[in-house]
Short mmCIF file of C-alpha atoms and ligand atoms in Angstrom, two decimals:
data_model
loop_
_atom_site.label_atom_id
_atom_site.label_comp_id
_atom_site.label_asym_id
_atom_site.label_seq_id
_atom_site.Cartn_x
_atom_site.Cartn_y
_atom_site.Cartn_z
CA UNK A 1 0.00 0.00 0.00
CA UNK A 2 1.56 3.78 -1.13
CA UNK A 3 2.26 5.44 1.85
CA UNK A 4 0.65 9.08 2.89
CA UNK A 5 3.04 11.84 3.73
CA UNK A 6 1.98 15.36 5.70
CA UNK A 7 4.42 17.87 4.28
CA UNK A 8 4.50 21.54 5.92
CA UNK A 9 6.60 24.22 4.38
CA UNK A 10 5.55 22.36 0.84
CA UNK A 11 5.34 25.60 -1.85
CA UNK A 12 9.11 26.40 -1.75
CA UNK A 13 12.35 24.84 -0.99
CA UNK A 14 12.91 21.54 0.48
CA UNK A 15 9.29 21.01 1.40
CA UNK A 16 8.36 21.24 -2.60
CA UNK A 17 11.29 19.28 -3.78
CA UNK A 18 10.49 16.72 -1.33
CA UNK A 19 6.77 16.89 -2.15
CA UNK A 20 7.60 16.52 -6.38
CA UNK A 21 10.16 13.92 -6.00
CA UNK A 22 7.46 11.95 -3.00
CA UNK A 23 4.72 12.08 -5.80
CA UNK A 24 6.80 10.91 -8.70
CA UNK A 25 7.15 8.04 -6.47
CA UNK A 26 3.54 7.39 -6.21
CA UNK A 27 3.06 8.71 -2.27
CA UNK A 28 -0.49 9.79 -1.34
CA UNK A 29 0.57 13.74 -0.39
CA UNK A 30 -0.85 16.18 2.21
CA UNK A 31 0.83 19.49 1.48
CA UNK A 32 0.40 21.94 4.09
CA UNK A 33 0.56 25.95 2.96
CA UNK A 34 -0.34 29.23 4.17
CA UNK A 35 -3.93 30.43 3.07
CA UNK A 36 -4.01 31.69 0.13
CA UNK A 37 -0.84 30.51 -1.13
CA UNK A 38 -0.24 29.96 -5.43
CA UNK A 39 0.74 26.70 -4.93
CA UNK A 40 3.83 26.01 -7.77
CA UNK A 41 2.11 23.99 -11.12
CA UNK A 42 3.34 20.58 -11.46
CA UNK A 43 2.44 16.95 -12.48
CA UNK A 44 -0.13 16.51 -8.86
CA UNK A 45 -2.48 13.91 -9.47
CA UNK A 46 -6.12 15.48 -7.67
CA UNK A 47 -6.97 12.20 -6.47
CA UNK A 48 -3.64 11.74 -4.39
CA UNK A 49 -2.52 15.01 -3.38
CA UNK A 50 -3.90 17.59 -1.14
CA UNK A 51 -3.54 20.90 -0.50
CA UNK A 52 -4.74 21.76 3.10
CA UNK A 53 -4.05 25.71 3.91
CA UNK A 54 -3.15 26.47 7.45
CA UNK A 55 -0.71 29.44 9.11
CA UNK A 56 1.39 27.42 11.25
CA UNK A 57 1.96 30.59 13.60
CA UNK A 58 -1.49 30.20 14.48
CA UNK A 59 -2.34 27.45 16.89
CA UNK A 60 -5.89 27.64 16.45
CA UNK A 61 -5.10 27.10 12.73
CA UNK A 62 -3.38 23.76 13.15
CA UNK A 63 -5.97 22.46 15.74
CA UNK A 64 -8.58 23.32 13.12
CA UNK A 65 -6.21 21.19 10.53
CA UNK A 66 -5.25 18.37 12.33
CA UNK A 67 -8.81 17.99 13.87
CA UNK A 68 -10.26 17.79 10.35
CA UNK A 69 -7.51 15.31 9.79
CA UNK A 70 -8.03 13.17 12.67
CA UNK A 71 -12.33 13.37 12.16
CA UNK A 72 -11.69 12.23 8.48
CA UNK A 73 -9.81 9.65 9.59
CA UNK A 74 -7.41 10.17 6.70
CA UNK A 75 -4.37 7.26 6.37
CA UNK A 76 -1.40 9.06 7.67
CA UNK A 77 2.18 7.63 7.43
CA UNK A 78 4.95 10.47 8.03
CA UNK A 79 4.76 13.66 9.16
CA UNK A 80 7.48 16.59 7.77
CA UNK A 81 7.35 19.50 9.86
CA UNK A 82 9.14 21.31 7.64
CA UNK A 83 8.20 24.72 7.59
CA UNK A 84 10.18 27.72 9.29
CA UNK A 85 11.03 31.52 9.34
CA UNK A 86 13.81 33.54 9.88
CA UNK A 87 12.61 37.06 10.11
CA UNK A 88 15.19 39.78 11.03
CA UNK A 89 13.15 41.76 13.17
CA UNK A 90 11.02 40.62 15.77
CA UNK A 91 7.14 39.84 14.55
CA UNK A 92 4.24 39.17 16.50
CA UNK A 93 1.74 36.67 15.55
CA UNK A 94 -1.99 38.02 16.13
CA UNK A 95 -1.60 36.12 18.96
CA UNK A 96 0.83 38.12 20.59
CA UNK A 97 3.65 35.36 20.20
CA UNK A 98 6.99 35.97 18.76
CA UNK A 99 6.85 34.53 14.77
CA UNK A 100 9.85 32.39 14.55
CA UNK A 101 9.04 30.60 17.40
CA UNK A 102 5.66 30.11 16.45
CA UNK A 103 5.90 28.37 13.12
CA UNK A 104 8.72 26.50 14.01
CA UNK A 105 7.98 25.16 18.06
CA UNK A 106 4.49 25.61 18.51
CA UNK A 107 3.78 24.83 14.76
CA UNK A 108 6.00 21.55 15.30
CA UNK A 109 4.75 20.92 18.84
CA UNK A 110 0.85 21.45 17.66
CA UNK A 111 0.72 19.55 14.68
CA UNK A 112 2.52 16.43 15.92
CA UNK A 113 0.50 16.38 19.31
CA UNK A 114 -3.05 17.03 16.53
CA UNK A 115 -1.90 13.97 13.90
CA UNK A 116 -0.95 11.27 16.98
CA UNK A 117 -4.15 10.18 17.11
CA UNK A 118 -3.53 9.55 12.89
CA UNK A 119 -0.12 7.82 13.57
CA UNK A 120 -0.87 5.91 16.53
CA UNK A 121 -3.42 3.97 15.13
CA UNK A 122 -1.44 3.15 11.63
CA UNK A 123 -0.14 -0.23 10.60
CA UNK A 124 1.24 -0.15 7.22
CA UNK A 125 3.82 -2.53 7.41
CA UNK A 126 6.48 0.32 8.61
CA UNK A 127 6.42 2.37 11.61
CA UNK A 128 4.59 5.50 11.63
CA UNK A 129 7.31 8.48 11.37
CA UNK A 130 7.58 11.84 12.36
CA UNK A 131 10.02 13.65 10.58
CA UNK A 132 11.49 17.35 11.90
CA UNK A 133 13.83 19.70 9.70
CA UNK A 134 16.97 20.09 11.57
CA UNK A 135 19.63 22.40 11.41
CA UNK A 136 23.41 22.59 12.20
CA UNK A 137 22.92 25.77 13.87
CA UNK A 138 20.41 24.24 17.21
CA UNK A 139 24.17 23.56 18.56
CA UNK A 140 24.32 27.13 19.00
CA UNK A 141 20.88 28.12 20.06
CA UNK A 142 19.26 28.58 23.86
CA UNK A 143 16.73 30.16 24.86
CA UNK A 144 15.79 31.21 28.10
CA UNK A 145 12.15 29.68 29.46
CA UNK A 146 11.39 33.08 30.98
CA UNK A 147 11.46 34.62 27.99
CA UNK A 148 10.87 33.00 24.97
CA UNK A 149 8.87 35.40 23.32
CA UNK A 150 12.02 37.30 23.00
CA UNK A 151 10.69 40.60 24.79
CA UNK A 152 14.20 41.28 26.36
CA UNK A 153 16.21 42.10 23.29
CA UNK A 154 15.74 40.65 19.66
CA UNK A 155 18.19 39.18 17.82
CA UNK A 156 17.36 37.22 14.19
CA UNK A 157 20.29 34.89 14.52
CA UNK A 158 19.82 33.87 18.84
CA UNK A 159 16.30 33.55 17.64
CA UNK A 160 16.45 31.21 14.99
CA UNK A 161 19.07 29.49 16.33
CA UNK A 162 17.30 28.63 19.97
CA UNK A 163 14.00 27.92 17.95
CA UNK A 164 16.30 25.13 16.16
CA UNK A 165 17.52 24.30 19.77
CA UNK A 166 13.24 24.36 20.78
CA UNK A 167 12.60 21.96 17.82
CA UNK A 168 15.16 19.14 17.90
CA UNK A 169 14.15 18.64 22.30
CA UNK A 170 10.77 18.34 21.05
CA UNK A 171 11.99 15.78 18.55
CA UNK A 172 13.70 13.84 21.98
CA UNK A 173 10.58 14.35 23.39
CA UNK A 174 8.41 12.49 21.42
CA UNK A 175 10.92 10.05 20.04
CA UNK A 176 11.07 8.86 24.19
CA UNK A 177 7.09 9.50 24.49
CA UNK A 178 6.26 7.67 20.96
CA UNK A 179 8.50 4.70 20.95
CA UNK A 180 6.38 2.41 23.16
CA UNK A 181 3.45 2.76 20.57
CA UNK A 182 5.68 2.02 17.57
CA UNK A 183 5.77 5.38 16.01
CA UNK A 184 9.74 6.39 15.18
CA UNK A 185 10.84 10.07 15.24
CA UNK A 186 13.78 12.16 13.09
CA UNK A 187 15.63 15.05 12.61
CA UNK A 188 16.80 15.83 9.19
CA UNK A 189 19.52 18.38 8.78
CA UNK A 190 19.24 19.16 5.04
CA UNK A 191 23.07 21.42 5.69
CA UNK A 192 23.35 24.68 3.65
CA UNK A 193 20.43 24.68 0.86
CA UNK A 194 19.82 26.87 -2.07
CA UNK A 195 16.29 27.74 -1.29
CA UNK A 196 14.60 31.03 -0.17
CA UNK A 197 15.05 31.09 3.32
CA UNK A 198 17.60 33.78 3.50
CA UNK A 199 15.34 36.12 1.73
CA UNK A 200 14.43 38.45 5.24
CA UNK A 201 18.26 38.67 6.14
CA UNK A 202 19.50 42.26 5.82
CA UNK A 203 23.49 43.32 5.64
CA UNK A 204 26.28 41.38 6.02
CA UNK A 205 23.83 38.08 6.27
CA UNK A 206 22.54 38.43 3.00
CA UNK A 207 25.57 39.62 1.47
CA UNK A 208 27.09 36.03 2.97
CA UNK A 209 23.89 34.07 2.08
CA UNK A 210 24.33 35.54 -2.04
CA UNK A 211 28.08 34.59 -1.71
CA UNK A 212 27.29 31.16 -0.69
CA UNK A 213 24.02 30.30 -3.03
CA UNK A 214 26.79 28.81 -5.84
CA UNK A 215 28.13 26.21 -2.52
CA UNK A 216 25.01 25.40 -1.33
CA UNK A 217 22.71 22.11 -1.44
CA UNK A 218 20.07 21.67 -4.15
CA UNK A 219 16.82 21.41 -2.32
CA UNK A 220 16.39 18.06 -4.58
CA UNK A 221 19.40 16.30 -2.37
CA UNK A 222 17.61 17.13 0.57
CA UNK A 223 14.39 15.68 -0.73
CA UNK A 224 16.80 12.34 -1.76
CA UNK A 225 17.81 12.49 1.78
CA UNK A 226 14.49 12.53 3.26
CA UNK A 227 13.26 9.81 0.83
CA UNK A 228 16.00 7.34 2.10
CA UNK A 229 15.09 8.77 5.51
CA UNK A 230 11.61 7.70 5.51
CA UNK A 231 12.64 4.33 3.68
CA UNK A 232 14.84 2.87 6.35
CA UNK A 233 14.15 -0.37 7.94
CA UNK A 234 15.22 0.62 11.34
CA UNK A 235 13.31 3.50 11.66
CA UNK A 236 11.89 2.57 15.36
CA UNK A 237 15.54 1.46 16.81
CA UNK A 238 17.07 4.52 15.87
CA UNK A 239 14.44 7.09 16.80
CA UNK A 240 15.59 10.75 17.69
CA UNK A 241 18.24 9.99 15.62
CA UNK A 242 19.52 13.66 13.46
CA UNK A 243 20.58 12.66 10.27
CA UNK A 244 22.81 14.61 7.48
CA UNK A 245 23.13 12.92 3.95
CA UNK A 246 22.39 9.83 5.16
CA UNK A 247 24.27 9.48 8.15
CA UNK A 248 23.48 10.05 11.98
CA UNK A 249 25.01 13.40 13.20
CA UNK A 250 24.88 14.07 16.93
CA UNK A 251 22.23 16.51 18.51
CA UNK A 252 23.69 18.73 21.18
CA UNK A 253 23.48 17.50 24.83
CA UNK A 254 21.02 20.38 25.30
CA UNK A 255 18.64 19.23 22.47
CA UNK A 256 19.05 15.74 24.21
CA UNK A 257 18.51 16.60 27.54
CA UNK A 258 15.28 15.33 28.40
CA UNK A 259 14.20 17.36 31.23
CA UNK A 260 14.96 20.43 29.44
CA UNK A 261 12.38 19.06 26.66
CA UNK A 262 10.12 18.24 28.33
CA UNK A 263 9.86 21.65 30.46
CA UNK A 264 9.88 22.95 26.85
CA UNK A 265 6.78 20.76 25.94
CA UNK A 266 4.73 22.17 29.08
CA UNK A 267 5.59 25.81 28.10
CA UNK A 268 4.20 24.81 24.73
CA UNK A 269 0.91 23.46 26.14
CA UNK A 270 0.70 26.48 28.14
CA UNK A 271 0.95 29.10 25.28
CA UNK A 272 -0.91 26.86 22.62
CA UNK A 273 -3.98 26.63 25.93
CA UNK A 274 -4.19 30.57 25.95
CA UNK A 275 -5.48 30.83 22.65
CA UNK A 276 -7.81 28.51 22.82
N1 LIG B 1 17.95 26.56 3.43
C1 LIG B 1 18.88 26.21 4.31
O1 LIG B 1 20.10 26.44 4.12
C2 LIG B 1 18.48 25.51 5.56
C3 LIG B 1 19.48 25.03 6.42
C4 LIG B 1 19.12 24.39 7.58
C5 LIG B 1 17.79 24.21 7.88
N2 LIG B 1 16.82 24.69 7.05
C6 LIG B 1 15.42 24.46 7.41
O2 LIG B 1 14.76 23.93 6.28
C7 LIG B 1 13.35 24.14 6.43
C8 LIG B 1 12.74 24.55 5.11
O3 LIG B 1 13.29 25.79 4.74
P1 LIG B 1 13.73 26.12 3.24
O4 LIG B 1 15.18 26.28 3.25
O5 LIG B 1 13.10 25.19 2.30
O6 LIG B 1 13.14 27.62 3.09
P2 LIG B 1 11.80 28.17 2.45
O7 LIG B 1 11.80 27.95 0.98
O8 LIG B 1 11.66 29.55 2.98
O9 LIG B 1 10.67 27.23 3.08
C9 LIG B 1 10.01 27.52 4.27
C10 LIG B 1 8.57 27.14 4.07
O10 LIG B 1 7.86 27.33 5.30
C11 LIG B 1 6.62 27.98 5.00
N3 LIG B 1 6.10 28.74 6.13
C12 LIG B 1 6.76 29.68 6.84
N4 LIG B 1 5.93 30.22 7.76
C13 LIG B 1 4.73 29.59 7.62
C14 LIG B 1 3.48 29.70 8.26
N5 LIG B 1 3.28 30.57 9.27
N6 LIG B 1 2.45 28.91 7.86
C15 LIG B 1 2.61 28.04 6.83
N7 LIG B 1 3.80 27.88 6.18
C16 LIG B 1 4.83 28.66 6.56
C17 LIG B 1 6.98 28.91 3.87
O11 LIG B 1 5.80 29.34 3.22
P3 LIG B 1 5.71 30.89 2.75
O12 LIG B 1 6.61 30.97 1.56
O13 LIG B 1 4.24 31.07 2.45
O14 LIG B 1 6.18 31.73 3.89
C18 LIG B 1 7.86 28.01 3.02
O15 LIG B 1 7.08 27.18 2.18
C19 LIG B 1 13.21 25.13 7.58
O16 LIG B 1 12.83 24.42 8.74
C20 LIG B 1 14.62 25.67 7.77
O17 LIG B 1 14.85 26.06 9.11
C21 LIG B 1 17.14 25.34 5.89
#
């Protein structure tokens, strides 16, 4: 049976290259976008791809998705929480929260904790996955619990880097919450890619980022790396495993420390519960 892969992030960079090269493989395709979004042309077949609209800033948006998901009952295989934002000056969702953190943790946090019920109760042969973009750069990032909004001084680099941080200890949190119902969970670092994620940096960044567009990854080898990713047999024995080209590369201590994670989790709940 072709498997069914949720894909935020899908109408640019490595969340479209994954989502063209998935359905030239024949995968049944859930590709997440913000409303109102021109979503790229391409060979999608109607009756195996869908487009589902949803800001991932907005919590109430992703209940509202992954509630429609769960009451459709809709086969559900792997999850890519793919999408993020860099912006270079601090943002506020209408919800008062900071935006990078928003798509990214509570985006990440929400829509895994909405599709469970979807994973939990799939058998297809092959554990049911969660997949989380990575990045190099969480080794740098921290963030302080107190703060995470970012209120005491905004910078677009701390941000983005402690939002990686925020994402790969929720990917140790549910790999270590998941594993005893058989659903595996991964961190793919796709390394430097030529996509359009740079485009808010301002100065020396984005002088750097132009520089380095020649060097940089095709978002199609990222999409090969998350297709071998999601094709491994030992998906469940090596969950919270961070992978680059194939290959496991370390998380931090502090993206593996637990208790740190799962503080991180209950801050979540707490700021996902006040706009409810
Ligand atoms: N490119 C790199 O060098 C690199 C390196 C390490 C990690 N990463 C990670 O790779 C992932 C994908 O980024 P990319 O490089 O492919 O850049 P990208 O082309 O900018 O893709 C980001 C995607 O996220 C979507 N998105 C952002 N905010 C959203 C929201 N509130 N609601 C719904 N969708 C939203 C964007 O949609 P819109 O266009 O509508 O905003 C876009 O489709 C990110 O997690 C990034 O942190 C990238």
């Amino acid at each position: 049976m072709a498997k069914t892969v949720l894909i935020t992030g899908a109408s640019s960079g490595i969340g479209l290259a994954a989502a063209r090269r998935l359905a030239a493989e024949g995968y049944g395709l859930i590709l997440v976008v913000r409303p109102g979004t021109r979503f790229p042309e391409g060979t999608w077949d109607p009756a195996r791809v869908r487009i589902a609209e949803c800001d991932l800033s907005r919590p109430r948006e992703v209940k509202a998705l992954t509630g429609r998901l769960v009451s459709e009952d809709v086969p559900l295989d792997v999850v890519f929480s793919n999408a993020a934002v860099q912006p270079w000056q601090r943002q506020e969702t209408r919800d008062g929260f900071e935006l990078g953190l928003a798509t990214a943790v509570l985006g990440t946090y929400g829509l895994v904790e909405g599709l469970h019920p979807l994973l939990a109760r799939r058998a297809n042969g092959h554990p049911p996955l969660v997949v989380v973009t990575g990045s190099l750069v969480h080794r740098w990032g921290e963030y302080d619990l107190g703060d995470l909004q970012r209120q005491r001084g905004f910078d677009p680099n701390a941000s983005y880097y402690g939002a990686k941080l925020a994402q790969m200890q929720l990917v140790t949190h549910f790999a270590a919450a998941m594993k005893k119902e058989g659903i595996a969970v991964h961190s793919l670092e796709p390394g430097m890619t030529r996509t359009a994620f740079a485009r808010h940096f301002r100065g020396f960044y984005r002088m750097m980022s132009l520089l380095w567009r020649p060097f940089m990854r095709a978002p199609e080898a990222v999409a090969g790396d998350f297709l071998t990713l999601i094709r491994r047999p030992d998906l469940l024995e090596t969950s919270g495993t961070n992978w680059l080209k194939g290959k496991p590369r370390p998380l931090s201590p502090a993206a593996r420390d637990r208790k740190a994670a799962d503080a991180l989790v209950e801050a979540c709940r707490a700021l996902i519960e006040k706009t409810a």
